[in-house]
Short mmCIF file of C-alpha atoms and ligand atoms in Angstrom, two decimals:
data_model
loop_
_atom_site.label_atom_id
_atom_site.label_comp_id
_atom_site.label_asym_id
_atom_site.label_seq_id
_atom_site.Cartn_x
_atom_site.Cartn_y
_atom_site.Cartn_z
CA MET A 219 89.57 80.15 97.26
CA THR A 220 92.95 80.04 97.13
CA MET A 221 93.78 82.13 94.29
CA MET A 222 97.45 83.19 92.96
CA ASN A 223 99.11 85.62 94.89
CA ASP A 224 99.20 89.35 93.52
CA ASN A 225 100.79 91.29 96.68
CA VAL A 226 102.23 95.10 96.15
CA VAL A 227 103.74 96.02 99.41
CA MET A 228 104.72 100.01 99.07
CA ARG A 229 106.45 101.77 102.26
CA PHE A 230 104.95 105.19 103.32
CA SER A 231 107.35 107.00 105.55
CA GLY A 232 108.85 103.68 106.12
CA LYS A 233 105.36 101.69 106.83
CA PRO A 234 104.90 98.79 105.04
CA VAL A 235 101.11 98.70 103.38
CA THR A 236 100.21 95.63 101.35
CA TYR A 237 98.26 95.74 98.55
CA HIS A 238 95.84 92.21 98.19
CA PHE A 239 95.31 92.74 94.40
CA ASN A 240 93.97 89.00 93.71
CA GLY A 241 91.76 89.14 97.39
CA SER A 242 87.93 87.91 98.23
CA LEU A 243 86.28 89.52 100.77
CA SER A 244 86.29 84.94 102.13
CA GLY A 245 89.68 85.28 101.91
CA LEU A 246 89.70 87.80 104.59
CA ALA A 247 90.90 85.96 107.68
CA GLU A 248 94.25 85.47 105.87
CA VAL A 249 95.17 88.75 106.48
CA THR A 250 93.33 89.58 109.91
CA ASP A 251 92.83 87.56 112.44
CA SER A 252 89.11 87.32 112.85
CA THR A 253 88.67 86.88 116.71
CA ARG A 254 90.55 90.54 116.97
CA THR A 255 89.11 92.12 114.11
CA VAL A 256 85.79 94.30 113.86
CA ILE A 257 84.32 95.48 110.66
CA VAL A 258 82.56 98.50 109.74
CA THR A 259 80.73 98.65 106.40
CA ASP A 260 77.16 99.86 105.33
CA ARG A 261 73.41 98.89 104.91
CA HIS A 262 74.33 98.39 100.64
CA LEU A 263 77.32 96.09 101.48
CA MET A 264 75.71 94.38 103.73
CA GLU A 265 72.35 93.79 102.22
CA ALA A 266 74.33 92.54 98.20
CA HIS A 267 76.85 90.81 100.08
CA ALA A 268 75.38 89.58 103.31
CA ALA A 269 77.78 85.48 103.16
CA GLY A 270 80.79 87.60 103.27
CA PHE A 271 80.06 89.17 106.73
CA ASP A 272 79.10 85.93 108.26
CA GLY A 273 81.21 85.43 111.78
CA TRP A 274 82.62 88.66 111.48
CA ARG A 275 82.01 91.35 113.89
CA THR A 276 80.24 93.88 112.47
CA ILE A 277 79.01 97.34 112.00
CA VAL A 278 76.68 98.70 109.98
CA LEU A 279 76.38 101.77 109.16
CA GLU A 280 73.79 104.05 107.08
CA PRO A 281 75.17 104.89 103.21
CA GLY A 282 76.25 108.51 102.16
CA GLU A 283 77.80 111.00 102.02
CA GLU A 284 75.85 112.93 104.85
CA HIS A 285 76.87 110.29 107.69
CA LYS A 286 80.43 110.55 107.58
CA VAL A 287 80.05 113.06 110.73
CA GLN A 288 81.73 113.51 114.01
CA SER A 289 78.24 111.35 115.20
CA THR A 290 78.83 108.52 113.64
CA VAL A 291 82.68 108.27 114.54
CA ASP A 292 80.83 108.41 117.79
CA GLY A 293 78.62 106.02 117.16
CA ILE A 294 81.48 103.47 116.47
CA ILE A 295 83.30 104.47 119.21
CA ARG A 296 80.45 103.29 121.49
CA ARG A 297 80.09 100.19 120.27
CA LEU A 298 84.02 99.46 120.62
CA ILE A 299 84.03 99.97 124.37
CA GLU A 300 80.86 98.34 124.58
CA TRP A 301 82.77 95.20 123.18
CA GLN A 302 85.65 95.98 124.57
CA VAL A 303 88.25 96.03 121.63
CA ASP A 304 91.59 97.15 122.79
CA ARG A 305 94.89 97.83 120.70
CA SER A 306 95.29 94.92 119.62
CA PHE A 307 92.37 94.68 117.62
CA THR A 308 91.97 95.85 113.79
CA LEU A 309 89.21 97.87 112.19
CA VAL A 310 88.50 97.00 108.75
CA GLY A 311 86.57 99.45 106.70
CA ILE A 312 84.67 97.24 103.73
CA GLY A 313 83.21 99.82 101.22
CA GLY A 314 83.42 102.71 99.51
CA GLY A 315 85.57 106.24 100.03
CA VAL A 316 82.79 107.55 102.83
CA VAL A 317 83.61 103.47 104.55
CA THR A 318 87.26 103.90 104.26
CA ASP A 319 87.35 107.63 105.06
CA ILE A 320 85.25 106.67 108.69
CA THR A 321 87.02 103.59 109.43
CA GLY A 322 90.77 105.07 109.02
CA TYR A 323 89.77 108.01 110.65
CA THR A 324 88.01 106.07 113.75
CA ALA A 325 90.59 103.83 113.70
CA SER A 326 93.62 106.53 114.18
CA VAL A 327 91.70 108.35 117.21
CA TYR A 328 89.85 104.84 119.44
CA MET A 329 92.61 104.52 121.76
CA ARG A 330 95.07 106.68 120.09
CA GLY A 331 95.15 104.32 117.12
CA LEU A 332 94.35 100.69 116.08
CA ARG A 333 95.65 98.95 113.23
CA PHE A 334 93.08 99.08 110.08
CA GLY A 335 92.63 97.84 106.69
CA PHE A 336 90.41 98.27 103.73
CA VAL A 337 88.55 96.30 101.60
CA PRO A 338 87.22 99.44 98.40
CA SER A 339 83.83 98.20 97.14
CA SER A 340 83.33 101.09 94.82
CA LEU A 341 85.66 101.59 91.98
CA LEU A 342 86.45 105.64 93.37
CA ALA A 343 87.49 103.87 96.10
CA MET A 344 89.91 101.39 94.40
CA VAL A 345 91.70 104.09 92.55
CA ASP A 346 91.24 106.82 94.99
CA ALA A 347 89.96 106.99 98.63
CA SER A 348 91.33 103.89 100.14
CA ILE A 349 94.93 105.24 98.87
CA GLY A 350 97.38 107.75 100.29
CA GLY A 351 96.44 107.66 103.86
CA LYS A 352 94.05 110.97 104.10
CA ASN A 353 91.17 110.04 106.61
CA GLY A 354 88.36 112.55 107.05
CA ILE A 355 84.87 113.36 107.73
CA ASP A 356 83.19 116.09 107.28
CA VAL A 357 81.60 119.83 109.41
CA GLY A 358 78.62 120.96 107.51
CA PRO A 359 78.91 121.73 104.63
CA TYR A 360 82.89 121.49 104.81
CA LYS A 361 83.85 118.26 103.31
CA ASN A 362 86.53 116.56 104.73
CA MET A 363 87.32 119.23 107.46
CA VAL A 364 89.20 117.53 110.19
CA GLY A 365 91.23 114.27 109.95
CA VAL A 366 94.29 112.83 109.77
CA ILE A 367 96.74 111.26 107.66
CA ARG A 368 97.44 107.88 108.41
CA GLN A 369 97.99 104.79 106.24
CA PRO A 370 96.22 101.36 106.08
CA SER A 371 98.15 98.41 106.71
CA PHE A 372 96.60 96.28 103.94
CA LEU A 373 94.40 97.01 101.06
CA LEU A 374 91.96 93.61 99.80
CA TYR A 375 90.41 94.02 96.49
CA ASP A 376 87.90 91.22 95.93
CA PHE A 377 87.18 92.68 92.16
CA ASP A 378 84.05 90.77 92.01
CA LEU A 379 82.32 93.15 94.63
CA LEU A 380 82.19 95.56 91.73
CA GLU A 381 79.28 93.12 90.28
CA THR A 382 77.27 94.87 92.76
CA LEU A 383 77.31 98.85 92.06
CA PRO A 384 74.79 101.35 90.77
CA ASP A 385 75.34 101.99 87.59
CA THR A 386 75.64 106.10 88.55
CA GLU A 387 78.87 104.97 90.91
CA TRP A 388 80.77 103.67 87.97
CA SER A 389 81.22 106.86 86.37
CA ASN A 390 82.25 108.94 89.77
CA GLY A 391 85.12 106.38 89.55
CA PHE A 392 86.18 106.48 86.11
CA ALA A 393 86.83 110.65 86.99
CA GLU A 394 89.16 109.85 88.78
CA ILE A 395 90.75 107.38 86.26
CA ILE A 396 90.57 109.38 83.03
CA LYS A 397 92.37 112.27 86.07
CA HIS A 398 95.43 110.09 86.93
CA ALA A 399 95.74 109.19 83.32
CA CYS A 400 95.74 113.24 82.17
CA ILE A 401 98.26 113.57 84.80
CA ARG A 402 101.05 110.48 84.82
CA ASP A 403 100.09 108.26 82.47
CA LEU A 404 99.34 108.45 78.49
CA THR A 405 99.58 104.93 78.33
CA ALA A 406 96.23 104.08 80.14
CA PHE A 407 94.98 107.64 78.63
CA ARG A 408 95.14 105.71 75.29
CA LEU A 409 93.23 102.43 76.89
CA LEU A 410 90.37 104.93 78.06
CA GLU A 411 90.28 106.06 74.15
CA HIS A 412 89.91 103.21 72.71
CA HIS A 413 86.89 101.32 75.12
CA ASP A 414 83.77 103.43 76.49
CA LEU A 415 82.12 102.59 79.85
CA GLU A 416 80.14 100.15 78.80
CA SER A 417 83.18 98.01 76.72
CA LEU A 418 85.08 97.75 79.56
CA ARG A 419 82.89 96.93 81.61
CA LYS A 420 82.53 93.68 79.92
CA LYS A 421 86.39 93.36 79.75
CA PRO A 422 87.12 92.18 83.44
CA ASP A 423 90.91 91.85 83.00
CA THR A 424 91.21 94.65 81.41
CA LEU A 425 89.40 96.87 84.37
CA ARG A 426 91.16 94.23 86.72
CA SER A 427 95.01 95.58 85.17
CA LEU A 428 93.58 98.92 85.17
CA ILE A 429 92.48 99.54 88.71
CA ARG A 430 95.67 97.87 89.63
CA ARG A 431 97.67 100.36 87.33
CA ASN A 432 95.64 103.56 88.81
CA ALA A 433 95.79 102.11 92.67
CA LEU A 434 100.10 102.49 91.99
CA LEU A 435 99.75 105.13 90.35
CA LYS A 436 98.09 107.09 93.26
CA SER A 437 100.24 105.35 95.37
CA ARG A 438 103.39 105.82 94.22
CA ILE A 439 102.19 109.85 93.82
CA VAL A 440 101.57 109.86 97.61
CA ARG A 441 104.68 107.78 98.53
CA ARG A 442 107.14 110.12 96.75
CA ASP A 443 104.76 113.39 98.52
CA GLU A 444 103.45 112.23 101.86
CA PHE A 445 102.20 115.04 103.37
CA GLU A 446 101.63 117.40 99.85
CA LYS A 447 103.72 120.00 99.31
CA GLY A 448 104.35 119.31 95.84
CA GLU A 449 103.33 116.45 93.23
CA ARG A 450 100.17 114.89 95.60
CA ARG A 451 99.10 118.55 94.25
CA LEU A 452 98.70 116.81 91.19
CA LEU A 453 95.40 114.66 92.18
CA ASN A 454 93.88 118.09 92.59
CA PHE A 455 93.31 118.13 88.53
CA GLY A 456 90.19 119.38 88.14
CA HIS A 457 89.50 119.93 91.49
CA THR A 458 89.81 123.02 91.70
CA LEU A 459 86.51 124.47 90.04
CA GLY A 460 85.00 120.74 90.58
CA HIS A 461 84.44 121.21 93.75
CA ALA A 462 83.28 124.62 93.45
CA LEU A 463 80.47 123.08 91.28
CA GLU A 464 79.88 120.63 92.98
CA THR A 465 78.58 122.93 96.23
CA SER A 466 76.54 125.01 94.39
CA TYR A 467 75.31 122.69 92.08
CA VAL A 468 73.09 119.83 91.61
CA LEU A 469 76.01 117.27 90.50
CA SER A 470 78.19 114.21 91.28
CA HIS A 471 81.23 114.58 92.84
CA GLY A 472 83.14 112.75 89.14
CA GLN A 473 80.08 115.03 87.20
CA ALA A 474 81.74 117.96 88.52
CA VAL A 475 85.41 116.99 88.63
CA ALA A 476 84.84 116.52 85.02
CA LEU A 477 84.03 119.55 84.79
CA GLY A 478 86.42 121.12 86.84
CA MET A 479 88.95 119.55 84.03
CA VAL A 480 87.21 120.57 81.01
CA ALA A 481 88.24 123.79 82.55
CA ALA A 482 91.49 123.30 83.46
CA CYS A 483 92.92 121.61 80.00
CA ARG A 484 91.19 125.29 78.65
CA ILE A 485 92.63 127.24 81.08
CA SER A 486 96.46 125.50 80.45
CA GLU A 487 95.16 125.94 76.35
CA GLY A 488 96.42 129.49 77.55
CA GLN A 489 99.10 128.72 80.23
CA THR A 490 101.02 126.20 78.66
CA GLY A 491 100.28 125.88 74.99
CA PHE A 492 98.13 122.82 75.89
CA ALA A 493 96.58 121.42 72.51
CA HIS A 494 94.27 118.34 73.48
CA THR A 495 91.42 119.45 75.24
CA THR A 496 89.28 118.10 73.11
CA ARG A 497 90.21 114.47 73.10
CA VAL A 498 90.21 115.15 76.56
CA ALA A 499 86.66 116.03 77.13
CA LYS A 500 85.96 113.18 74.16
CA VAL A 501 87.60 110.36 76.61
CA LEU A 502 84.67 112.01 79.92
CA SER A 503 82.17 112.11 77.60
CA GLN A 504 82.51 108.07 76.46
CA TYR A 505 82.31 107.28 79.90
CA GLY A 506 79.35 108.83 80.99
CA LEU A 507 80.16 112.17 81.90
CA PRO A 508 79.67 116.14 81.71
CA VAL A 509 81.85 117.96 80.18
CA GLU A 510 79.98 121.55 79.31
CA GLY A 511 78.06 123.34 81.78
CA SER A 512 77.35 127.15 82.48
CA PHE A 513 77.06 128.44 85.86
CA ASP A 514 77.07 131.89 87.81
CA PRO A 515 81.01 133.30 87.73
CA ASP A 516 79.98 135.14 90.94
CA ARG A 517 79.29 132.57 92.95
CA ILE A 518 82.07 130.50 91.66
CA MET A 519 84.59 132.45 92.47
CA SER A 520 83.72 133.77 95.84
CA VAL A 521 83.80 129.69 96.66
CA LEU A 522 87.07 129.59 94.82
CA ARG A 523 88.56 132.22 96.94
CA MET A 524 88.63 130.23 100.24
CA ASP A 525 89.75 127.62 98.14
CA LYS A 526 92.82 125.87 100.35
CA LYS A 527 95.07 126.07 96.81
CA ARG A 528 95.11 129.99 97.43
CA VAL A 529 98.35 131.55 98.26
CA SER A 530 97.70 135.65 98.88
CA GLN A 531 96.45 136.63 95.30
CA ALA A 532 97.29 133.91 93.25
CA MET A 533 95.95 129.85 92.92
CA ASN A 534 97.98 126.93 92.82
CA TYR A 535 96.23 124.88 89.46
CA ILE A 536 96.50 122.15 88.05
CA LEU A 537 97.36 122.38 84.45
CA LEU A 538 98.33 120.35 81.71
CA GLU A 539 101.29 120.93 79.21
CA ARG A 540 100.44 117.46 77.21
CA ILE A 541 98.36 114.30 78.36
CA GLY A 542 100.34 112.53 80.75
CA ARG A 543 102.06 115.64 82.37
CA GLY A 544 100.45 117.33 84.60
CA ILE A 545 101.85 120.62 86.39
CA VAL A 546 101.13 122.96 89.68
CA GLN A 547 101.27 126.69 88.51
CA PRO A 548 100.32 129.67 90.06
CA ILE A 549 98.06 131.75 88.11
CA PRO A 550 97.21 135.26 89.74
CA LEU A 551 93.56 135.79 90.85
CA ASP A 552 92.46 138.37 88.77
CA ASP A 553 93.88 136.30 86.09
CA LEU A 554 91.67 133.23 87.10
CA GLU A 555 88.56 135.52 87.28
CA ALA A 556 88.59 136.40 83.93
CA ARG A 557 89.50 132.61 82.34
CA ILE A 558 85.97 131.47 84.81
CA ARG A 559 84.28 134.32 83.32
CA SER A 560 85.03 133.17 79.69
CA LEU A 561 83.89 129.62 80.37
CA ALA A 562 81.40 130.00 82.77
CA ALA A 563 78.79 130.65 79.99
CA ALA A 564 79.42 127.32 78.03
CA GLY A 565 76.44 124.36 77.59
CA PRO A 566 73.30 123.97 79.57
CA ALA A 567 72.42 125.83 82.77
CA LEU A 568 73.72 123.56 85.63
CA LEU A 569 70.87 123.43 88.09
CA PRO A 570 71.80 125.38 91.55
CA ILE A 571 71.51 123.44 94.75
CA GLU A 572 68.85 125.38 96.42
CA THR A 573 66.39 125.04 93.92
CA HIS A 574 66.18 121.27 94.11
CA PRO A 575 63.79 119.76 96.48
N1 NAD B 64 90.82 109.68 102.17
C1 NAD B 64 90.90 110.42 100.37
O1 NAD B 64 91.98 110.35 99.66
C2 NAD B 64 89.59 110.50 99.45
C3 NAD B 64 90.03 109.87 98.31
C4 NAD B 64 88.60 110.83 97.37
C5 NAD B 64 87.35 110.11 97.68
N2 NAD B 64 86.98 110.04 99.23
C6 NAD B 64 86.38 110.45 99.58
O2 NAD B 64 85.07 109.23 99.23
C7 NAD B 64 83.80 109.64 99.23
C8 NAD B 64 82.86 108.79 97.95
O3 NAD B 64 83.61 107.21 97.82
P1 NAD B 64 82.05 106.99 97.38
O4 NAD B 64 82.29 106.79 95.60
O5 NAD B 64 82.89 105.42 97.22
O6 NAD B 64 80.90 106.66 97.94
P2 NAD B 64 79.88 105.72 99.04
O7 NAD B 64 81.04 105.21 99.77
O8 NAD B 64 79.30 106.40 98.94
O9 NAD B 64 79.67 104.57 97.87
C9 NAD B 64 78.89 105.08 96.83
C10 NAD B 64 77.56 104.33 96.83
O10 NAD B 64 78.23 103.15 96.67
C11 NAD B 64 77.40 101.96 97.26
N3 NAD B 64 78.54 101.35 97.10
C12 NAD B 64 79.97 100.88 97.68
N4 NAD B 64 80.27 100.19 96.61
C13 NAD B 64 79.34 98.83 97.01
C14 NAD B 64 79.08 98.21 96.16
N5 NAD B 64 80.65 97.10 95.65
N6 NAD B 64 77.76 96.89 95.85
C15 NAD B 64 77.04 97.87 96.24
N7 NAD B 64 76.59 99.01 96.54
C16 NAD B 64 77.87 99.75 96.85
C17 NAD B 64 77.67 102.76 98.86
O11 NAD B 64 76.85 101.91 99.90
C18 NAD B 64 76.87 104.00 98.44
O12 NAD B 64 75.38 104.09 98.54
C19 NAD B 64 83.62 110.36 99.55
O13 NAD B 64 83.59 110.81 101.10
C20 NAD B 64 85.07 111.57 98.85
O14 NAD B 64 85.01 112.53 100.15
C21 NAD B 64 88.43 110.18 99.96
#
């Protein structure tokens, strides 16, 4: 199928990455040589889009975060050796963030580096996980503990893949879209305010252009700060408390980040005079995300003290000055603890992980 090109090339430390925004899985052979490509995907994608993989050498992983580990990488590497894959090959990850992270990491270490590309298939992978060059795996309870920063050669967007994305995954993607809007994009925030999850899913053109806008917004932030010395840290908005909640309570990543964003808005009220927490919370609710939940502050503080953004006795926290303008501010740990304690009792109790069967 021939579609009008909508290709954008972004350079990261001089390396070009081509975004094919009007791509399609059936047109993959136009961006990578099928005789010298190995696809990595997961079983859900293979089951839902089997025809798209016809004629391609494909490694099919079991889906799920628990498989984003070294033993999965070892399995892929053994298969690459068996197939005599050399450095003239390209590895293509077709899937959500788990598949793209594993593929980018494996491609970066196999033979000290193969060319690789992604076909992101979840909303979250389209706007976030496949962008920016961070590729990693988990080690026990530690998420993304091992990895590299290395950019893909291309990203191919096939929006039709979203037709089979499970309902629960949509909110996870929207949490990151709302995050991008809060830190850098007032126009997108207004668009989100005027829609909700259901109405946007019924407007594919609006949704596509929102995804495209988000992908480019994250890319520009990363391009200006590839190795996270400054502006890229804004992308952690909602993620400091979010990660702590996600490791302790039964929450999806998007739900945890949503709670983290509301908390960051409340902390911003005291630090920057931010005055729009209610607006942010309303938008999160419109996209199926929670805005309050009570938690054990001692448990959360003990996780926060281990956060990579802690520097000595202060935490670099991502706050909002206004919608569309995020900033990084160090908050003394004692002050942060007081804020976290004041937020801990809001809403219904979150379910701790160990009580969940
Ligand atoms: N590298 C980065 O910068 C970065 C950024 C954010 C998140 N991540 C990582 O991304 C991962 C989360 O990504 P995710 O939310 O995409 O999760 P995921 O990859 O687990 O996908 C979610 C589920 O949806 C299924 N799925 C995906 N696309 C589908 C489709 N089109 N049709 C049917 N089923 C589909 C998957 O099989 C899986 O079961 C985490 O491991 C996280 O650490 C990485």
